[in-house]
Amino acid sequence: MNVKVHVPCAIRSCLFAASVFAGTARAQTVFPEVEPNGQKSEATLINGMVGGDAISGTSTGSSTTAGNSALTSADTFRVKTAVLPFGIYRHRLALTSGGTTQTAVILGLFQSAGVIQTTETTFQFSGSVGAVQNANVWYGFGKQEEVYYRVSGATGTTNPYTATLSTTPIAPVQVTGSFLAGNVTVTTVGQGHSSDTEIYVYDSGLNPIPLGHNDGLSINDPTVSTVTLSLAAGTYYVAVSTFNTANNQSDLNPTEFWNNDALLDFPNVMCNSDGFSTSNLAFAVTDGTTTTQVAATHTNSFDIVWATFTVGNSSAAYCFGDGSGTACPCGNAGSSGNGCASSVNPSGAHLASAGAASIGTDTFMLQGTGMPSSSALYFQGTSRTAGGAGAVFGDGLRCAAGTIIRLGTKVNSGGASAYPTGGDTPISVRGANSAGNVRDYQVWYRNAAAFCTPSTFNLTNGLEVTWGP
């Protein structure tokens, strides 16, 4: 009787840079199967897999009997990708062999009425992905996501197979508009289609938000989906696809109609099981005041459409010299939402923002108004002073604290200026920021007239920003 050769699995470090996406930064690694591996509990561990790496083995059957090392057994792998820079990635394992093609699946778990069971199930059958005829796809965030992957053969599949990984960074669709903090809704209702959609909402760290999932509203609306969440200012992500789309979170949700779908075993991974249809996935994001419609399509097998939106323009003003926090040094309170009053403006100066605080598409701009026609220093901090109440500094309040970076000095015209303008270095670069960073901004401006304290300077309110990818 034929038996498989037992070859120890290579174990490598998981720390790799973005340059390994295509597997060109180093030699390709091939991970051979280690028998027995018919069941999840026996799965061959593939640790730190990167684009260009491959899995190899031989299978002439689909038996999952424990301890079976024969060629007729299925081959189960626990695939763990390497650490990558924070972002969204599409991983694809393409299966090929020298003989009759084997089949592959991504495994998952059952849930019943939202209660996750221990029984395994097939989540995704391999399918045609573009020119690749036998592939499986999942999405992750550079957090060493894991999936159970199984290859099964038939009588004629005596030649070894190879499953090669490719990893592609995904740029999420930028949802235009700035949404107010509070209840924000993402919905496929009324978007010109009745596709059987699922919606997930993630926070700025690409962590699923509790109750941020919907797969059907009711027995009367079983296909369209809506998620409504109370969101604070910040950056958020939306994952939209067709049924069945899942991570490892239960569907137990008071607004959930379908809660018996298969899901995945591990965190930080998402997967779609639809290998056939082309579907309209158009959705809208609304806060009740601003509504933005987003065009989206499930075109290829196992597609998930990713988008990102900001609440409060990804920024929140704080530390006002209007008496709501620390008192201004000489009773020189400004107007609501501004800094402390100056010799030229009893309302105080104001700092606002425009554009997107995005590492990939940085259009973020700081805009100071209500200042004297003097020099103004725009600076960045890593925390709020006194928890956001501010501390007396010159004629005003110091709001931004922690590690300080001077972004640039501008000369006000008509009491206003902005950073960046012209050829200025973008704030994402000048501030050495990365996705997920929370940073605080303020403007320190000169006020030549002796007004309040012996100091001849004042400041705007503070502004806190969460940077997106």
Tab-separated table of C-alpha atoms in Angstrom:
chain	number	residue	atom	x	y	z
A	1	MET	CA	0.000	0.000	0.000
A	2	ASN	CA	1.253	3.453	-0.851
A	3	VAL	CA	1.971	5.759	2.049
A	4	LYS	CA	3.050	9.351	2.050
A	5	VAL	CA	6.546	10.409	2.984
A	6	HIS	CA	6.683	12.297	6.264
A	7	VAL	CA	8.756	15.447	5.758
A	8	PRO	CA	9.084	17.952	8.621
A	9	CYS	CA	7.418	21.286	7.888
A	10	ALA	CA	9.776	24.224	7.544
A	11	ILE	CA	9.227	26.878	10.204
A	12	ARG	CA	10.287	30.458	9.507
A	13	SER	CA	10.107	33.856	11.110
A	14	CYS	CA	6.875	35.798	10.503
A	15	LEU	CA	8.395	39.250	10.192
A	16	PHE	CA	8.347	40.397	6.578
A	17	ALA	CA	8.069	43.772	4.890
A	18	ALA	CA	5.617	44.828	2.211
A	19	SER	CA	8.136	44.003	-0.505
A	20	VAL	CA	7.410	40.280	-0.144
A	21	PHE	CA	3.907	40.512	-1.691
A	22	ALA	CA	5.054	38.891	-4.916
A	23	GLY	CA	7.638	36.677	-3.219
A	24	THR	CA	10.485	38.408	-5.055
A	25	ALA	CA	12.441	39.594	-2.016
A	26	ARG	CA	13.727	36.098	-1.209
A	27	ALA	CA	13.673	32.538	-2.474
A	28	GLN	CA	10.311	30.814	-2.664
A	29	THR	CA	9.591	28.403	0.188
A	30	VAL	CA	7.637	25.198	-0.422
A	31	PHE	CA	5.908	23.715	2.621
A	32	PRO	CA	5.345	19.931	2.289
A	33	GLU	CA	2.411	18.275	4.015
A	34	VAL	CA	3.036	16.269	7.179
A	35	GLU	CA	0.868	13.164	7.664
A	36	PRO	CA	-1.501	12.366	9.190
A	37	ASN	CA	-3.410	15.573	8.451
A	38	GLY	CA	-6.931	14.577	7.507
A	39	GLN	CA	-8.609	16.527	10.305
A	40	LYS	CA	-8.317	20.076	11.659
A	41	SER	CA	-6.743	18.711	14.838
A	42	GLU	CA	-3.995	17.114	12.720
A	43	ALA	CA	-3.543	20.011	10.296
A	44	THR	CA	-0.061	20.696	8.971
A	45	LEU	CA	0.958	24.136	10.277
A	46	ILE	CA	2.155	26.565	7.608
A	47	ASN	CA	3.702	29.373	9.624
A	48	GLY	CA	4.522	32.787	8.139
A	49	MET	CA	3.503	32.181	4.533
A	50	VAL	CA	4.095	35.052	2.080
A	51	GLY	CA	3.325	35.657	-1.576
A	52	GLY	CA	5.216	33.215	-3.786
A	53	ASP	CA	5.356	30.474	-1.156
A	54	ALA	CA	3.628	27.170	-1.885
A	55	ILE	CA	2.191	24.076	-0.222
A	56	SER	CA	2.865	20.638	-1.688
A	57	GLY	CA	1.400	17.186	-1.201
A	58	THR	CA	-0.347	14.223	-2.787
A	59	SER	CA	-3.911	13.024	-2.335
A	60	THR	CA	-6.046	10.422	-4.118
A	61	GLY	CA	-9.083	10.698	-1.867
A	62	SER	CA	-11.068	12.663	0.683
A	63	SER	CA	-10.972	10.572	3.839
A	64	THR	CA	-10.781	12.571	7.073
A	65	THR	CA	-10.446	9.585	9.395
A	66	ALA	CA	-8.140	10.423	12.282
A	67	GLY	CA	-4.646	8.986	11.979
A	68	ASN	CA	-4.994	8.046	8.312
A	69	SER	CA	-1.670	8.557	6.480
A	70	ALA	CA	-2.692	6.823	3.278
A	71	LEU	CA	-2.804	8.548	-0.094
A	72	THR	CA	-6.595	8.296	0.063
A	73	SER	CA	-6.741	10.790	2.926
A	74	ALA	CA	-7.496	14.470	2.483
A	75	ASP	CA	-4.742	16.937	3.379
A	76	THR	CA	-5.598	19.653	5.899
A	77	PHE	CA	-3.421	22.697	6.521
A	78	ARG	CA	-3.524	25.505	9.058
A	79	VAL	CA	-2.247	28.371	6.928
A	80	LYS	CA	-0.866	31.353	8.854
A	81	THR	CA	0.332	34.305	6.799
A	82	ALA	CA	3.242	36.520	7.786
A	83	VAL	CA	3.020	39.888	9.518
A	84	LEU	CA	2.507	42.670	6.961
A	85	PRO	CA	2.074	46.447	7.310
A	86	PHE	CA	-1.387	47.436	8.525
A	87	GLY	CA	-3.858	47.355	5.651
A	88	ILE	CA	-6.302	45.176	3.738
A	89	TYR	CA	-4.922	42.202	1.781
A	90	ARG	CA	-6.430	39.667	-0.580
A	91	HIS	CA	-4.779	36.245	-0.246
A	92	ARG	CA	-5.224	33.611	-2.938
A	93	LEU	CA	-4.075	29.985	-2.956
A	94	ALA	CA	-4.005	28.611	-6.518
A	95	LEU	CA	-4.012	24.807	-6.758
A	96	THR	CA	-2.259	23.025	-9.628
A	97	SER	CA	-0.990	19.505	-10.302
A	98	GLY	CA	0.598	17.425	-13.058
A	99	GLY	CA	-2.419	15.156	-13.381
A	100	THR	CA	-6.156	15.412	-12.817
A	101	THR	CA	-6.866	18.536	-10.803
A	102	GLN	CA	-7.594	18.104	-7.112
A	103	THR	CA	-10.120	20.248	-5.298
A	104	ALA	CA	-9.610	22.498	-2.305
A	105	VAL	CA	-11.780	24.153	0.305
A	106	ILE	CA	-11.516	26.682	3.110
A	107	LEU	CA	-13.050	25.179	6.210
A	108	GLY	CA	-15.217	26.843	8.817
A	109	LEU	CA	-17.687	26.140	11.608
A	110	PHE	CA	-21.446	25.804	11.890
A	111	GLN	CA	-23.529	28.173	13.946
A	112	SER	CA	-27.100	27.601	15.043
A	113	ALA	CA	-29.253	30.635	15.877
A	114	GLY	CA	-26.006	32.567	16.310
A	115	VAL	CA	-24.424	30.003	18.649
A	116	ILE	CA	-21.090	28.783	17.258
A	117	GLN	CA	-20.760	24.998	17.127
A	118	THR	CA	-17.610	22.857	17.160
A	119	THR	CA	-18.631	20.905	14.049
A	120	GLU	CA	-16.568	21.742	10.987
A	121	THR	CA	-18.103	22.633	7.661
A	122	THR	CA	-16.907	23.660	4.218
A	123	PHE	CA	-17.021	27.432	3.939
A	124	GLN	CA	-15.595	27.981	0.443
A	125	PHE	CA	-15.114	25.529	-2.426
A	126	SER	CA	-12.250	26.375	-4.781
A	127	GLY	CA	-13.389	28.075	-7.965
A	128	SER	CA	-12.355	30.058	-11.000
A	129	VAL	CA	-10.689	33.345	-10.044
A	130	GLY	CA	-9.868	35.195	-13.252
A	131	ALA	CA	-7.523	32.999	-15.270
A	132	VAL	CA	-6.918	30.743	-12.250
A	133	GLN	CA	-9.259	27.762	-12.437
A	134	ASN	CA	-8.880	26.237	-8.982
A	135	ALA	CA	-8.287	28.862	-6.304
A	136	ASN	CA	-9.397	29.905	-2.839
A	137	VAL	CA	-9.473	33.481	-1.569
A	138	TRP	CA	-9.612	35.164	1.817
A	139	TYR	CA	-8.936	38.662	3.157
A	140	GLY	CA	-6.792	39.780	6.073
A	141	PHE	CA	-5.173	42.843	7.610
A	142	GLY	CA	-1.493	41.981	8.001
A	143	LYS	CA	-2.183	40.479	11.437
A	144	GLN	CA	-1.006	36.905	10.723
A	145	GLU	CA	-4.498	35.753	9.831
A	146	GLU	CA	-5.152	32.024	9.699
A	147	VAL	CA	-7.457	29.700	7.768
A	148	TYR	CA	-7.974	25.958	7.584
A	149	TYR	CA	-7.321	24.813	4.000
A	150	ARG	CA	-7.995	21.272	2.750
A	151	VAL	CA	-7.031	19.519	-0.486
A	152	SER	CA	-8.795	16.347	-1.639
A	153	GLY	CA	-7.978	14.135	-4.589
A	154	ALA	CA	-9.435	11.295	-6.625
A	155	THR	CA	-8.189	7.939	-7.906
A	156	GLY	CA	-6.250	9.507	-10.784
A	157	THR	CA	-4.572	12.286	-8.793
A	158	THR	CA	-1.372	10.421	-8.020
A	159	ASN	CA	0.887	13.296	-9.048
A	160	PRO	CA	1.868	15.839	-6.385
A	161	TYR	CA	-0.083	19.095	-6.201
A	162	THR	CA	1.113	22.591	-5.451
A	163	ALA	CA	-0.924	25.425	-3.911
A	164	THR	CA	0.822	28.765	-4.445
A	165	LEU	CA	0.005	31.894	-2.459
A	166	SER	CA	-0.342	35.361	-3.925
A	167	THR	CA	-1.063	38.415	-1.767
A	168	THR	CA	-2.439	41.695	-3.094
A	169	PRO	CA	-2.913	44.937	-1.116
A	170	ILE	CA	-6.456	46.303	-1.451
A	171	ALA	CA	-7.107	50.059	-1.504
A	172	PRO	CA	-10.553	50.646	0.009
A	173	VAL	CA	-13.036	52.867	-1.807
A	174	GLN	CA	-13.069	56.349	-0.254
A	175	VAL	CA	-16.646	57.227	0.687
A	176	THR	CA	-17.020	60.962	0.072
A	177	GLY	CA	-18.596	63.215	2.646
A	178	SER	CA	-18.072	63.793	6.340
A	179	PHE	CA	-20.617	62.121	8.603
A	180	LEU	CA	-21.791	63.422	11.961
A	181	ALA	CA	-20.935	61.504	15.105
A	182	GLY	CA	-23.896	59.506	16.393
A	183	ASN	CA	-26.067	57.048	14.518
A	184	VAL	CA	-24.557	56.179	11.136
A	185	THR	CA	-26.241	53.694	8.800
A	186	VAL	CA	-24.718	51.539	6.062
A	187	THR	CA	-27.390	49.968	3.875
A	188	THR	CA	-28.080	48.206	0.592
A	189	VAL	CA	-31.793	49.069	0.840
A	190	GLY	CA	-33.109	51.292	-1.962
A	191	GLN	CA	-29.919	51.104	-4.008
A	192	GLY	CA	-31.499	49.797	-7.204
A	193	HIS	CA	-30.935	46.082	-6.616
A	194	SER	CA	-32.106	43.156	-4.534
A	195	SER	CA	-28.812	41.276	-4.327
A	196	ASP	CA	-28.444	38.962	-1.349
A	197	THR	CA	-25.938	41.156	0.456
A	198	GLU	CA	-24.069	41.107	3.754
A	199	ILE	CA	-22.508	44.116	5.481
A	200	TYR	CA	-19.765	44.307	8.106
A	201	VAL	CA	-18.441	47.486	9.753
A	202	TYR	CA	-14.901	47.664	11.175
A	203	ASP	CA	-13.150	50.296	13.316
A	204	SER	CA	-9.967	52.219	12.441
A	205	GLY	CA	-7.811	49.273	13.546
A	206	LEU	CA	-9.745	46.923	11.248
A	207	ASN	CA	-11.396	45.201	14.183
A	208	PRO	CA	-15.046	44.155	13.742
A	209	ILE	CA	-17.428	46.414	15.651
A	210	PRO	CA	-19.820	44.484	17.912
A	211	LEU	CA	-23.277	44.188	16.287
A	212	GLY	CA	-21.793	45.737	13.136
A	213	HIS	CA	-23.087	42.992	10.834
A	214	ASN	CA	-26.317	42.338	8.966
A	215	ASP	CA	-27.463	39.645	6.534
A	216	GLY	CA	-31.124	40.309	5.882
A	217	LEU	CA	-33.557	42.537	7.740
A	218	SER	CA	-36.626	40.336	8.048
A	219	ILE	CA	-38.641	37.585	6.427
A	220	ASN	CA	-40.044	40.267	4.128
A	221	ASP	CA	-36.586	41.687	3.320
A	222	PRO	CA	-34.280	38.651	3.505
A	223	THR	CA	-31.695	39.842	0.990
A	224	VAL	CA	-31.022	43.554	1.550
A	225	SER	CA	-29.012	44.504	4.631
A	226	THR	CA	-28.677	47.465	6.991
A	227	VAL	CA	-26.293	48.215	9.842
A	228	THR	CA	-26.907	51.197	12.151
A	229	LEU	CA	-24.280	51.992	14.789
A	230	SER	CA	-23.575	54.864	17.168
A	231	LEU	CA	-20.130	55.996	16.013
A	232	ALA	CA	-17.705	58.496	17.520
A	233	ALA	CA	-15.432	60.635	15.358
A	234	GLY	CA	-12.897	58.510	13.536
A	235	THR	CA	-12.172	56.309	10.547
A	236	TYR	CA	-14.291	53.251	9.769
A	237	TYR	CA	-14.317	50.469	7.170
A	238	VAL	CA	-17.162	48.686	5.411
A	239	ALA	CA	-16.996	45.186	3.925
A	240	VAL	CA	-19.855	44.379	1.536
A	241	SER	CA	-20.417	41.219	-0.453
A	242	THR	CA	-22.964	38.554	-1.298
A	243	PHE	CA	-24.152	35.662	0.848
A	244	ASN	CA	-22.236	34.000	2.482
A	245	THR	CA	-19.637	36.415	3.849
A	246	ALA	CA	-18.181	35.904	7.312
A	247	ASN	CA	-15.416	36.460	9.807
A	248	ASN	CA	-15.201	34.509	13.078
A	249	GLN	CA	-17.915	36.537	14.835
A	250	SER	CA	-21.322	35.108	15.730
A	251	ASP	CA	-24.384	36.352	13.854
A	252	LEU	CA	-26.190	36.688	17.182
A	253	ASN	CA	-27.695	40.155	16.740
A	254	PRO	CA	-31.182	41.504	17.592
A	255	THR	CA	-31.504	42.914	14.055
A	256	GLU	CA	-30.208	39.786	12.298
A	257	PHE	CA	-32.658	37.701	10.286
A	258	TRP	CA	-30.252	34.971	9.106
A	259	ASN	CA	-28.085	33.611	11.926
A	260	ASN	CA	-27.361	30.022	10.899
A	261	ASP	CA	-24.599	30.644	8.353
A	262	ALA	CA	-21.146	29.105	8.401
A	263	LEU	CA	-18.302	31.232	9.723
A	264	LEU	CA	-14.516	31.033	10.101
A	265	ASP	CA	-12.325	29.623	12.850
A	266	PHE	CA	-9.876	32.473	13.427
A	267	PRO	CA	-9.902	36.259	13.975
A	268	ASN	CA	-8.578	38.919	11.563
A	269	VAL	CA	-9.812	37.144	8.460
A	270	MET	CA	-12.845	37.518	6.176
A	271	CYS	CA	-14.081	35.244	3.442
A	272	ASN	CA	-16.870	35.043	0.867
A	273	SER	CA	-18.228	31.769	-0.500
A	274	ASP	CA	-19.886	33.048	-3.697
A	275	GLY	CA	-17.895	31.627	-6.601
A	276	PHE	CA	-20.425	32.143	-9.362
A	277	SER	CA	-22.525	35.291	-9.606
A	278	THR	CA	-21.907	38.833	-10.726
A	279	SER	CA	-23.940	40.970	-8.355
A	280	ASN	CA	-24.674	44.626	-7.764
A	281	LEU	CA	-23.464	45.516	-4.267
A	282	ALA	CA	-24.240	49.255	-4.319
A	283	PHE	CA	-24.720	50.668	-0.826
A	284	ALA	CA	-25.158	53.982	0.942
A	285	VAL	CA	-23.721	55.576	4.072
A	286	THR	CA	-25.859	58.132	5.882
A	287	ASP	CA	-26.015	60.024	9.169
A	288	GLY	CA	-29.510	61.328	8.449
A	289	THR	CA	-28.091	64.599	7.125
A	290	THR	CA	-25.444	63.503	4.642
A	291	THR	CA	-26.027	60.474	2.410
A	292	THR	CA	-23.380	59.094	0.068
A	293	GLN	CA	-24.161	56.337	-2.405
A	294	VAL	CA	-21.328	53.987	-3.345
A	295	ALA	CA	-21.201	51.881	-6.516
A	296	ALA	CA	-19.862	48.365	-5.910
A	297	THR	CA	-19.951	45.034	-7.742
A	298	HIS	CA	-19.198	41.404	-6.908
A	299	THR	CA	-17.425	40.580	-10.196
A	300	ASN	CA	-14.926	37.818	-9.471
A	301	SER	CA	-15.333	34.707	-7.391
A	302	PHE	CA	-15.132	35.389	-3.654
A	303	ASP	CA	-14.982	39.185	-4.004
A	304	ILE	CA	-15.449	41.412	-0.978
A	305	VAL	CA	-15.727	45.153	-1.637
A	306	TRP	CA	-13.983	47.323	0.939
A	307	ALA	CA	-14.673	50.996	1.595
A	308	THR	CA	-13.701	53.525	4.233
A	309	PHE	CA	-15.530	56.540	5.600
A	310	THR	CA	-14.905	59.157	8.251
A	311	VAL	CA	-17.127	60.400	11.026
A	312	GLY	CA	-16.532	64.017	11.990
A	313	ASN	CA	-14.089	64.250	9.057
A	314	SER	CA	-11.937	61.898	11.085
A	315	SER	CA	-11.273	64.826	13.437
A	316	ALA	CA	-12.787	66.247	16.595
A	317	ALA	CA	-12.277	69.786	17.935
A	318	TYR	CA	-11.657	70.144	21.675
A	319	CYS	CA	-9.945	72.340	24.304
A	320	PHE	CA	-12.014	75.468	23.745
A	321	GLY	CA	-11.236	78.821	25.331
A	322	ASP	CA	-14.948	79.395	25.912
A	323	GLY	CA	-15.092	78.378	29.564
A	324	SER	CA	-15.978	74.743	28.873
A	325	GLY	CA	-12.521	73.554	29.964
A	326	THR	CA	-9.599	75.260	31.662
A	327	ALA	CA	-10.275	78.968	32.120
A	328	CYS	CA	-8.366	81.391	29.891
A	329	PRO	CA	-5.551	83.177	31.796
A	330	CYS	CA	-7.152	86.647	32.141
A	331	GLY	CA	-10.814	85.867	31.832
A	332	ASN	CA	-10.350	86.370	28.104
A	333	ALA	CA	-12.794	83.687	27.021
A	334	GLY	CA	-13.446	83.351	23.307
A	335	SER	CA	-16.593	82.283	21.507
A	336	SER	CA	-17.898	78.735	21.621
A	337	GLY	CA	-15.573	76.336	19.778
A	338	ASN	CA	-12.647	78.768	19.500
A	339	GLY	CA	-9.483	79.498	21.429
A	340	CYS	CA	-9.093	82.292	23.987
A	341	ALA	CA	-9.705	85.894	22.924
A	342	SER	CA	-6.793	87.935	21.555
A	343	SER	CA	-6.147	91.666	21.193
A	344	VAL	CA	-7.514	91.606	17.656
A	345	ASN	CA	-10.331	89.099	18.000
A	346	PRO	CA	-12.583	88.837	21.073
A	347	SER	CA	-13.997	85.612	19.634
A	348	GLY	CA	-10.614	83.883	19.610
A	349	ALA	CA	-8.936	81.918	16.810
A	350	HIS	CA	-10.286	78.697	15.343
A	351	LEU	CA	-8.617	75.576	13.923
A	352	ALA	CA	-10.561	73.389	11.478
A	353	SER	CA	-9.625	70.783	8.876
A	354	ALA	CA	-10.431	69.788	5.325
A	355	GLY	CA	-9.689	66.766	3.158
A	356	ALA	CA	-8.985	63.173	4.101
A	357	ALA	CA	-6.534	62.168	6.833
A	358	SER	CA	-5.420	59.126	4.823
A	359	ILE	CA	-1.913	57.697	4.565
A	360	GLY	CA	-2.527	56.449	1.024
A	361	THR	CA	-4.390	59.487	-0.313
A	362	ASP	CA	-3.472	62.317	2.037
A	363	THR	CA	-5.465	65.477	1.269
A	364	PHE	CA	-5.657	66.547	4.913
A	365	MET	CA	-5.253	70.278	5.561
A	366	LEU	CA	-5.288	72.330	8.774
A	367	GLN	CA	-6.994	75.706	8.493
A	368	GLY	CA	-6.509	78.468	11.062
A	369	THR	CA	-8.742	81.561	11.128
A	370	GLY	CA	-9.399	84.540	13.397
A	371	MET	CA	-5.720	85.262	14.070
A	372	PRO	CA	-3.681	88.478	13.731
A	373	SER	CA	-1.770	89.008	10.479
A	374	SER	CA	1.368	87.561	12.039
A	375	SER	CA	3.337	84.303	12.024
A	376	ALA	CA	1.588	81.085	12.987
A	377	LEU	CA	3.176	77.746	13.888
A	378	TYR	CA	1.185	74.610	13.030
A	379	PHE	CA	2.214	71.701	15.246
A	380	GLN	CA	1.278	68.091	16.010
A	381	GLY	CA	1.152	66.243	19.337
A	382	THR	CA	0.426	62.686	20.383
A	383	SER	CA	-1.958	63.370	23.280
A	384	ARG	CA	-4.344	65.918	24.775
A	385	THR	CA	-3.197	68.302	27.506
A	386	ALA	CA	-5.010	67.690	30.809
A	387	GLY	CA	-7.292	65.151	29.161
A	388	GLY	CA	-8.496	67.742	26.654
A	389	ALA	CA	-9.218	70.586	29.088
A	390	GLY	CA	-5.975	72.362	28.178
A	391	ALA	CA	-3.424	74.261	30.283
A	392	VAL	CA	-2.690	77.998	30.427
A	393	PHE	CA	0.050	78.970	27.981
A	394	GLY	CA	0.697	82.592	27.036
A	395	ASP	CA	-2.606	84.328	26.408
A	396	GLY	CA	-4.338	81.061	25.613
A	397	LEU	CA	-4.468	77.311	26.293
A	398	ARG	CA	-2.018	74.601	25.284
A	399	CYS	CA	-4.116	71.698	23.961
A	400	ALA	CA	-1.776	69.326	22.064
A	401	ALA	CA	0.854	67.520	24.149
A	402	GLY	CA	3.087	64.447	24.108
A	403	THR	CA	5.671	64.144	21.337
A	404	ILE	CA	5.579	67.452	19.445
A	405	ILE	CA	6.405	67.866	15.764
A	406	ARG	CA	6.516	71.325	14.198
A	407	LEU	CA	4.721	70.977	10.901
A	408	GLY	CA	5.423	74.433	9.505
A	409	THR	CA	5.257	78.189	10.084
A	410	LYS	CA	2.910	80.322	8.012
A	411	VAL	CA	2.277	84.063	7.722
A	412	ASN	CA	-1.400	84.864	8.223
A	413	SER	CA	-3.198	86.901	5.612
A	414	GLY	CA	-6.473	88.445	6.701
A	415	GLY	CA	-6.012	86.531	9.948
A	416	ALA	CA	-5.993	83.145	8.217
A	417	SER	CA	-3.525	80.552	6.970
A	418	ALA	CA	-3.355	76.832	6.282
A	419	TYR	CA	-0.945	73.907	6.282
A	420	PRO	CA	-0.010	72.323	3.923
A	421	THR	CA	-0.178	74.642	0.921
A	422	GLY	CA	1.840	74.833	-2.280
A	423	GLY	CA	4.814	72.505	-2.079
A	424	ASP	CA	4.546	71.805	1.666
A	425	THR	CA	5.200	68.275	2.852
A	426	PRO	CA	1.899	66.442	3.517
A	427	ILE	CA	0.973	66.107	7.179
A	428	SER	CA	1.052	62.313	6.986
A	429	VAL	CA	4.736	62.522	5.999
A	430	ARG	CA	5.796	65.561	8.025
A	431	GLY	CA	4.119	64.125	11.109
A	432	ALA	CA	5.583	60.619	10.507
A	433	ASN	CA	2.108	59.140	10.772
A	434	SER	CA	0.747	55.710	10.003
A	435	ALA	CA	-2.776	54.321	9.716
A	436	GLY	CA	-4.560	54.144	13.036
A	437	ASN	CA	-2.530	56.949	14.654
A	438	VAL	CA	-4.497	59.412	16.762
A	439	ARG	CA	-2.814	62.829	16.594
A	440	ASP	CA	-3.550	66.267	18.059
A	441	TYR	CA	-3.100	69.576	16.256
A	442	GLN	CA	-3.011	73.245	17.212
A	443	VAL	CA	-1.783	76.621	15.936
A	444	TRP	CA	0.464	78.879	18.041
A	445	TYR	CA	0.335	82.445	16.726
A	446	ARG	CA	2.096	85.706	17.517
A	447	ASN	CA	0.133	88.608	18.987
A	448	ALA	CA	2.512	91.571	19.235
A	449	ALA	CA	0.288	93.750	21.406
A	450	ALA	CA	0.519	93.379	25.194
A	451	PHE	CA	-2.964	92.120	25.912
A	452	CYS	CA	-3.360	89.624	28.708
A	453	THR	CA	-0.093	88.252	30.065
A	454	PRO	CA	3.472	89.455	29.433
A	455	SER	CA	3.608	86.798	26.694
A	456	THR	CA	2.793	87.986	23.188
A	457	PHE	CA	1.293	84.815	21.762
A	458	ASN	CA	-1.955	82.875	21.814
A	459	LEU	CA	-3.368	79.612	20.426
A	460	THR	CA	-6.350	78.186	18.617
A	461	ASN	CA	-8.526	75.356	19.914
A	462	GLY	CA	-7.188	71.813	19.568
A	463	LEU	CA	-8.101	69.262	16.903
A	464	GLU	CA	-7.738	65.485	17.278
A	465	VAL	CA	-7.478	63.332	14.143
A	466	THR	CA	-7.521	59.580	13.525
A	467	TRP	CA	-5.426	58.661	10.488
A	468	GLY	CA	-6.777	56.142	8.019
A	469	PRO	CA	-4.830	53.929	5.569
